[in-house]
Amino acid sequence: VKKINKQNDYDAYIKVVKENSKEIREKVLKYLMVRRTRSEIERYFTADVKTQNLHFPAIQDPIPLYYKLNSNEDAVFTETIKLITQGFTYARYKPLLYYKGKISQTEEISQENMGKFMKVLLVKRLESSFHAFRRSIGRFITSYELFIREFDNGNVYISKKYINKIFELLENDDDAAVQELIESGKAEYYKSSDFTDAFRSDLQNDLEILKRIQRLWQTIKRDPKLEKLQHELSSNVILKDNKIIIFTESKETAEYLCSNIKDKAICYHGGSGENERDTIIANFDAKARHQKDDYRILISTEVLSEGVNLHRASVVINYDIPWNPTRMMQRVGRINRVDTPFDMIYTFNFFPTTQAEDEIALKKTAEAKINAFLTLLGGDAAILTEGEPVSSHELFNRLISKEVIMGEDEAGDSELKYLTI
């Protein structure tokens, strides 16, 4: 598994895990952890649940929300996907591949990955919101224009030292910080003559494509995804009156939604301050000492996907889907608390359109990871779609059988022999 991980071969990793999942559970994981799902707690700790008056909410299967593009929007969307995934070279973000000198294999791989990450970033921004995508295209154009200007002046600046930081920012979808880091002075200096003629050509080609995309999007006058959200908020029985948490990976999308939702909405992201956080706790934490009711809808990035209780709300809307399924669980976990006042909690997921799904397979990637997670550890409820395998694998099933618990296991002693005691 370690070897496969280093090769970044996810399919091979999943195959090994599935083929050896039973052995992994029995011989490895039981010495490291016990994941107690709520169904197991209710089954094996019934008396404790009653004594402590614990309340576990039921979890409704995730509800999909699809938005439709009209003919012009679909044509622009399709052309945009084609341009940023096929014609665009991302030369600005992998300059060392055009360097006439010698570079190491690590540098070559890092540069290739940077180009791939930037492509994924653009596609994900497009799926997040048309607004966030337009802003990202604007930043890309500015970045390319500055880079080309310096190149024509004989200067090329490349950041190697901060490549890991850039990867970290990309993982958190903070493309603004990526651009800031790239444009900072923390870079190495090269002469333009150190690079092949293809570099300047590809830079110009990319800039022309970016400007073409920008012109295409000037013809788009509405946002069907936002309209779908607004419609659901005003007409869906579940969403009309309950407090709601809307999660997005983009700060710009969060701010955009907050300014376009005609309700008592508050926005929170990495740039928000402590006062805003206190306001959110007062309005959405069921255990807050001084509760307020100034806001019904909270729109947040991943900064609030863990570490806080928001269980005065009973609904989570995933406006865009993160690649990391752990984030999906963390998001729902903000309202899926043991002391929630609700008997039922709900999750709504906006799904990628067909074009973007074909390119980066967000839904499929998330589903594969979730299924791998459940194969190893089990779970209580569906996270992404209603067709997920939901089961509790009971890592210690053999050890906590009736015979073992009651001390009737003649095969040998058990570390969980005294579970009920």
XYZ file of C-alpha atoms in Angstrom:
421
model
C 0.000 0.000 0.000
C 2.853 2.401 0.807
C 4.471 1.662 -2.529
C 1.211 2.261 -4.407
C 0.622 5.488 -2.513
C 4.018 6.800 -3.605
C 3.070 6.008 -7.195
C -0.212 7.885 -6.710
C -2.102 4.985 -8.318
C -5.505 5.304 -6.676
C -7.186 2.481 -8.588
C -4.443 0.043 -7.596
C -4.734 1.219 -3.990
C -8.482 0.576 -3.912
C -7.963 -2.871 -5.455
C -5.441 -3.857 -2.794
C -7.642 -2.526 0.005
C -10.717 -4.378 -1.261
C -8.845 -7.640 -1.781
C -7.328 -7.478 1.693
C -9.979 -5.561 3.626
C -10.833 -8.450 5.946
C -7.176 -9.049 6.801
C -6.587 -5.317 7.244
C -9.487 -5.091 9.685
C -8.574 -8.158 11.693
C -4.792 -7.874 11.779
C -4.078 -4.166 11.565
C -6.883 -1.764 12.357
C -8.057 -3.416 15.549
C -4.740 -2.564 17.159
C -5.004 1.063 16.087
C -8.605 2.121 16.411
C -12.209 1.324 17.061
C -14.650 3.376 15.029
C -17.898 3.364 16.939
C -20.771 4.192 14.618
C -23.971 5.412 16.232
C -25.811 2.256 15.285
C -23.233 0.272 17.261
C -23.600 2.590 20.231
C -27.358 2.098 20.214
C -26.893 -1.663 19.910
C -24.189 -2.301 22.477
C -24.615 0.603 24.869
C -28.401 0.772 25.070
C -28.447 1.315 28.816
C -25.970 4.178 28.606
C -27.970 5.814 25.826
C -31.129 5.710 27.945
C -29.400 6.783 31.153
C -27.722 9.757 29.547
C -30.824 10.588 27.499
C -28.818 10.687 24.278
C -30.641 11.551 21.078
C -29.401 10.548 17.640
C -31.125 12.227 14.698
C -32.166 10.185 11.682
C -30.390 11.112 8.466
C -32.424 11.505 5.311
C -30.812 10.156 2.124
C -29.001 12.963 0.274
C -31.264 14.886 -2.084
C -29.748 15.838 -5.480
C -30.230 19.287 -6.979
C -29.620 19.639 -10.717
C -29.528 22.919 -12.581
C -30.211 23.230 -16.304
C -28.342 25.326 -18.849
C -30.134 26.923 -21.787
C -28.771 26.448 -25.321
C -26.405 29.448 -25.194
C -25.148 28.639 -21.677
C -24.577 25.023 -22.638
C -22.646 26.048 -25.766
C -20.453 28.478 -23.791
C -19.950 25.962 -20.987
C -18.996 23.195 -23.417
C -16.618 25.433 -25.374
C -15.035 26.653 -22.143
C -14.399 23.121 -20.902
C -12.866 22.268 -24.273
C -10.585 25.308 -24.219
C -9.286 24.937 -20.665
C -8.760 21.179 -20.924
C -7.445 20.800 -24.476
C -6.153 23.986 -26.084
C -4.753 25.618 -22.945
C -1.118 24.636 -22.167
C -0.783 26.213 -18.662
C 2.743 27.231 -19.713
C 2.722 30.053 -17.155
C 2.618 27.502 -14.331
C 5.210 25.010 -15.598
C 8.026 27.152 -17.040
C 10.854 24.751 -16.182
C 9.514 22.316 -18.776
C 10.667 24.878 -21.355
C 14.047 25.465 -19.694
C 17.044 24.780 -21.938
C 19.138 23.624 -19.003
C 18.874 20.405 -17.051
C 16.218 19.903 -14.383
C 15.738 17.028 -11.966
C 13.017 14.412 -12.309
C 11.386 15.804 -9.170
C 11.265 19.285 -10.680
C 9.816 17.905 -13.899
C 7.071 16.025 -12.050
C 6.303 19.049 -9.884
C 5.954 21.277 -12.933
C 3.671 18.768 -14.675
C 1.547 18.506 -11.540
C 1.305 22.271 -11.259
C -0.186 22.485 -14.728
C -2.673 19.730 -13.893
C -3.634 21.378 -10.609
C -4.298 24.694 -12.302
C -6.517 22.963 -14.857
C -8.490 21.254 -12.117
C -8.755 24.554 -10.277
C -10.353 26.264 -13.279
C -12.831 23.435 -13.850
C -13.761 23.359 -10.179
C -14.219 27.126 -10.144
C -16.564 26.774 -13.107
C -18.566 24.171 -11.190
C -18.566 26.267 -8.028
C -20.168 29.340 -9.607
C -20.066 31.334 -12.815
C -19.066 34.322 -10.686
C -16.016 32.579 -9.171
C -14.978 31.334 -12.607
C -15.132 34.794 -14.144
C -13.009 36.171 -11.313
C -10.475 33.360 -11.715
C -10.214 33.967 -15.467
C -9.602 37.648 -14.763
C -6.749 36.792 -12.395
C -5.271 34.328 -14.881
C -5.278 37.021 -17.585
C -3.572 39.533 -15.291
C -0.985 36.928 -14.269
C -0.212 35.994 -17.872
C 0.057 39.623 -18.985
C 2.503 40.418 -16.167
C 4.552 37.296 -16.855
C 4.756 37.958 -20.603
C 5.731 41.587 -20.001
C 8.607 40.498 -17.766
C 9.576 37.768 -20.206
C 9.812 40.322 -23.028
C 12.006 42.440 -20.746
C 14.341 39.450 -20.426
C 13.226 38.300 -16.966
C 11.684 35.025 -15.753
C 10.912 34.381 -12.078
C 10.225 30.851 -10.829
C 9.290 29.739 -7.322
C 10.739 26.362 -6.322
C 11.055 26.884 -2.597
C 7.322 27.413 -2.125
C 6.113 24.650 -4.423
C 4.755 22.603 -1.473
C 2.979 25.663 -0.125
C 1.428 26.190 -3.533
C 0.209 22.582 -3.570
C -1.313 23.091 -0.127
C -3.127 26.216 -1.273
C -4.361 24.431 -4.372
C -5.691 21.573 -2.250
C -7.679 24.150 -0.278
C -8.806 25.835 -3.501
C -7.272 29.156 -2.527
C -6.271 30.264 -6.003
C -6.049 33.912 -4.936
C -3.301 33.009 -2.457
C -1.605 30.907 -5.132
C -1.504 33.875 -7.469
C -0.215 36.116 -4.673
C 2.571 33.680 -3.830
C 3.538 33.253 -7.465
C 3.640 36.997 -8.032
C 5.635 37.674 -4.863
C 9.359 38.199 -4.867
C 9.986 34.748 -3.407
C 11.229 33.312 -6.689
C 14.382 32.459 -8.607
C 15.586 34.598 -11.484
C 16.273 33.330 -15.000
C 16.938 35.026 -18.322
C 14.336 34.724 -21.064
C 17.070 33.382 -23.337
C 17.338 30.360 -21.017
C 14.006 29.094 -22.353
C 12.913 27.631 -25.687
C 10.982 29.614 -28.294
C 7.965 27.375 -27.640
C 7.613 28.909 -24.172
C 6.869 32.409 -25.455
C 4.568 30.972 -28.110
C 2.583 28.895 -25.602
C 2.320 31.832 -23.201
C 0.783 33.980 -25.933
C -1.512 31.142 -27.016
C -2.766 30.718 -23.446
C -3.390 34.443 -23.032
C -5.431 34.544 -26.239
C -7.486 31.565 -25.052
C -8.128 33.241 -21.689
C -9.335 36.414 -23.399
C -11.517 34.341 -25.712
C -13.091 32.641 -22.695
C -13.633 36.022 -21.080
C -15.464 37.244 -24.209
C -17.587 34.085 -24.301
C -18.781 34.662 -20.755
C -19.807 38.231 -21.495
C -22.765 36.703 -23.373
C -24.015 34.896 -20.265
C -26.589 37.024 -18.476
C -27.963 34.658 -15.820
C -26.777 32.051 -13.351
C -28.949 28.883 -13.530
C -27.291 27.313 -10.494
C -28.036 30.354 -8.356
C -31.596 30.476 -9.710
C -32.056 26.818 -8.752
C -30.874 27.553 -5.222
C -33.141 30.594 -4.906
C -36.107 28.583 -6.167
C -35.486 25.738 -3.713
C -35.053 28.115 -0.783
C -38.401 29.734 -1.491
C -40.460 26.681 -2.469
C -38.976 23.527 -0.918
C -40.901 22.589 2.225
C -37.735 21.472 4.021
C -35.781 24.617 3.131
C -38.411 27.328 3.557
C -38.341 27.715 7.339
C -35.418 25.724 8.801
C -31.991 27.128 9.523
C -29.588 26.099 6.745
C -25.833 25.724 6.287
C -24.591 26.169 2.702
C -21.024 24.989 2.065
C -18.818 25.966 -0.867
C -15.097 25.564 -1.521
C -14.765 29.074 -2.944
C -14.604 32.263 -0.888
C -15.858 34.242 -3.870
C -18.814 31.906 -4.328
C -19.696 32.293 -0.640
C -19.690 36.089 -0.889
C -21.616 35.945 -4.168
C -24.344 33.737 -2.700
C -24.643 35.889 0.402
C -25.237 39.005 -1.697
C -27.839 37.257 -3.860
C -29.928 35.365 -1.304
C -32.905 37.403 -0.237
C -33.075 36.056 3.279
C -31.354 36.472 6.635
C -27.982 35.148 5.414
C -24.460 35.554 6.761
C -21.190 34.651 5.000
C -18.079 33.208 6.648
C -14.705 32.330 5.088
C -10.982 32.421 5.788
C -10.940 36.213 5.704
C -13.683 36.577 8.307
C -12.868 37.787 11.807
C -13.523 36.602 15.355
C -16.600 38.814 15.706
C -18.264 37.111 12.746
C -17.452 33.705 14.244
C -19.043 34.705 17.558
C -22.136 35.868 15.664
C -22.373 32.516 13.903
C -22.036 30.585 17.165
C -24.807 32.681 18.737
C -27.102 32.058 15.776
C -26.363 28.425 14.905
C -24.908 26.599 17.936
C -27.642 24.958 20.014
C -25.369 25.128 23.076
C -24.524 28.809 22.737
C -24.975 30.616 26.048
C -26.521 33.728 24.513
C -28.507 32.573 21.522
C -29.660 34.952 18.822
C -31.901 34.616 15.808
C -30.552 37.287 13.468
C -29.687 34.856 10.666
C -31.409 31.827 9.146
C -28.835 30.885 6.491
C -25.079 30.473 6.947
C -22.893 30.352 3.820
C -19.403 29.099 4.585
C -16.228 27.715 3.082
C -14.392 24.724 4.590
C -13.165 26.813 7.533
C -16.377 25.923 9.393
C -16.582 22.305 8.224
C -14.991 21.136 11.490
C -14.450 22.306 15.035
C -17.821 24.004 15.562
C -21.384 22.954 16.335
C -24.039 24.422 14.061
C -26.915 22.167 15.100
C -29.594 24.793 15.419
C -29.699 24.093 11.690
C -31.114 20.831 10.344
C -30.045 21.188 6.695
C -26.687 21.183 4.893
C -26.514 22.205 1.238
C -23.321 21.303 -0.612
C -23.241 23.984 -3.296
C -20.155 22.327 -4.760
C -18.641 18.912 -4.118
C -15.138 18.578 -2.625
C -12.855 15.841 -3.876
C -12.077 14.778 -0.350
C -15.035 12.774 1.036
C -13.880 13.466 4.589
C -14.936 17.057 4.038
C -18.404 15.866 3.058
C -18.692 14.005 6.345
C -17.300 16.939 8.291
C -19.796 19.303 6.714
C -22.802 17.172 7.649
C -21.205 16.572 11.039
C -21.758 20.240 11.938
C -25.505 19.555 12.296
C -25.406 15.820 12.987
C -24.762 16.247 16.689
C -25.836 13.987 19.519
C -27.739 16.795 21.268
C -29.516 18.212 18.232
C -33.172 19.150 18.840
C -34.165 17.665 15.453
C -35.368 14.132 14.781
C -34.358 14.334 11.126
C -31.521 16.125 9.342
C -31.181 16.696 5.597
C -28.446 17.027 2.996
C -28.833 18.552 -0.464
C -26.093 18.172 -3.076
C -25.609 20.211 -6.242
C -24.139 17.838 -8.800
C -21.661 18.718 -11.565
C -22.997 19.079 -15.064
C -22.172 16.418 -17.622
C -19.311 18.300 -19.290
C -17.326 18.918 -16.117
C -18.144 15.475 -14.771
C -16.500 13.971 -17.841
C -13.370 16.049 -17.281
C -12.660 15.774 -13.564
C -15.246 13.221 -12.343
C -15.890 14.966 -9.031
C -18.865 12.812 -8.163
C -17.204 9.558 -9.198
C -14.007 10.418 -7.343
C -15.894 11.260 -4.166
C -18.044 8.130 -4.441
C -14.986 5.899 -4.910
C -13.281 7.336 -1.838
C -16.426 7.141 0.252
C -16.966 3.506 -0.731
C -13.358 2.682 0.150
C -13.810 4.360 3.512
C -17.000 2.442 4.214
C -15.389 -0.822 3.096
C -12.785 -0.434 5.820
C -14.666 1.254 8.617
C -18.380 1.197 7.965
C -20.845 4.039 8.333
C -24.323 4.989 9.411
C -25.737 6.986 6.506
C -25.265 7.905 2.887
C -23.046 10.923 2.298
C -23.195 11.752 -1.384
C -25.975 9.781 -3.054
C -28.879 7.626 -2.017
C -27.381 4.491 -3.576
C -24.284 4.260 -1.408
C -23.495 1.030 0.463
C -24.337 1.836 4.071
C -23.173 -0.689 6.606
C -21.411 -1.076 9.890
C -18.606 -3.561 9.398
C -18.072 -3.904 13.146
C -14.304 -4.215 13.185
C -14.492 -6.381 16.270
C -17.551 -8.381 15.251
C -15.957 -11.679 16.266
C -14.868 -10.282 19.608
C -18.132 -8.695 20.640
C -20.417 -11.577 19.789
C -22.896 -12.727 22.407
C -20.644 -15.594 23.472
C -17.648 -13.334 24.057
C -19.609 -10.661 25.898
C -21.221 -13.220 28.156
C -17.916 -14.969 28.779
C -18.935 -18.097 26.864
C -16.190 -18.031 24.253
C -14.184 -21.194 24.792
C -11.865 -20.485 21.861
C -9.773 -18.009 23.801
C -9.650 -14.763 25.744
C -10.745 -11.441 24.269
C -9.618 -7.879 24.828
C -13.293 -6.854 24.728
C -14.445 -9.560 27.110
C -15.535 -7.021 29.684
C -17.296 -4.671 27.273
C -20.625 -4.543 29.123
C -18.924 -4.122 32.483
